[in-house]
Coordinates of C-alpha atoms in Angstrom, one line a residue:
X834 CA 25.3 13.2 35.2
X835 CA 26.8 10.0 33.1
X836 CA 28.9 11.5 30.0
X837 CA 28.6 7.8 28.4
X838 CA 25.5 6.7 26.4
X839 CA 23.0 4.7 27.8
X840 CA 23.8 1.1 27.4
X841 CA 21.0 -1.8 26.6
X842 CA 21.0 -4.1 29.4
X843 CA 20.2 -7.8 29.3
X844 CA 17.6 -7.0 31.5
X845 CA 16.6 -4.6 28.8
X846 CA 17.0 -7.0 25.9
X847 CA 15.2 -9.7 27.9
X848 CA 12.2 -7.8 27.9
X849 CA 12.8 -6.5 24.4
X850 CA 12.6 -10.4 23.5
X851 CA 9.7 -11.3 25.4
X852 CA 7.4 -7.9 23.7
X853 CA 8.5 -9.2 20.6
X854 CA 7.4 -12.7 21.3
X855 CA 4.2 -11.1 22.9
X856 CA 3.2 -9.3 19.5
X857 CA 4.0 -12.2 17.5
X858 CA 1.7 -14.1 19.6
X859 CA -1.2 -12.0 19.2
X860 CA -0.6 -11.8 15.8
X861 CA -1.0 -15.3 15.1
X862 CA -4.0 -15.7 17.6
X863 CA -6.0 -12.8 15.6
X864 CA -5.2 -14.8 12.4
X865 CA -6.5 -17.9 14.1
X866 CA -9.8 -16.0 15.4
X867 CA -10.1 -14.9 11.7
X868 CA -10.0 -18.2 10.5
X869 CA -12.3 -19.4 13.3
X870 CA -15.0 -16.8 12.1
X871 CA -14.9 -18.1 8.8
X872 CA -15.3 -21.7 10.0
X873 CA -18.1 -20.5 12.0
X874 CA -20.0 -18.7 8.9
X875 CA -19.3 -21.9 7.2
X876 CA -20.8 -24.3 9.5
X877 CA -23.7 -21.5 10.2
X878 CA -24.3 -22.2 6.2
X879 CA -23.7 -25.5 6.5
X880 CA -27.0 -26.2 8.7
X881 CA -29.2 -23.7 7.1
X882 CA -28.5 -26.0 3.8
X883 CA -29.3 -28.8 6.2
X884 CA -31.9 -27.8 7.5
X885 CA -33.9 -26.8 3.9
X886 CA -32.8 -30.0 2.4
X887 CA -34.6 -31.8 6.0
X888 CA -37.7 -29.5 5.0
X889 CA -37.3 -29.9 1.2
X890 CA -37.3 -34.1 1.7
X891 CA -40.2 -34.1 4.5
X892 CA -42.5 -32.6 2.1
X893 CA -41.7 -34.8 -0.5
X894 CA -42.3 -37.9 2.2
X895 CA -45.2 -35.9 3.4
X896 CA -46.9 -35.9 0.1
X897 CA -45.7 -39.3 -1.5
X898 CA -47.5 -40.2 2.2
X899 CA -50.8 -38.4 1.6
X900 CA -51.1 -39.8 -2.1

């Protein structure tokens, strides 16, 4: 049995590092996702506008047509 205290090794430190990196990574990925759903909501908005504005300006065509 070692009387000293345990000492960090580089080793230890190394992986210490490379966690730390890890979390910050996955951090900033879940942000992006985040940001990528509201795009995504956005867009999905977006063409439903689109697609009532088509609808909205065929009927108009449609009845300017049939006059």
């Amino acid at each position: 049995m070692s009387t000293f205290p345990p000492t960090t090794t580089s080793a230890t430190q190394k992986k210490e590092r490379k966690y730390a990196e890890l979390a910050s990574a996955l951090q900033r990925m879940s942000k992006t996702m985040a940001q990528t759903a509201d795009l995504c909501q956005e867009v999905q908005l977006d063409l439903h506008a689109m697609r009532d504005f088509a609808g909205i300006d065929a009927a108009k065509y449609a009845s300017f047509i049939l006059k």
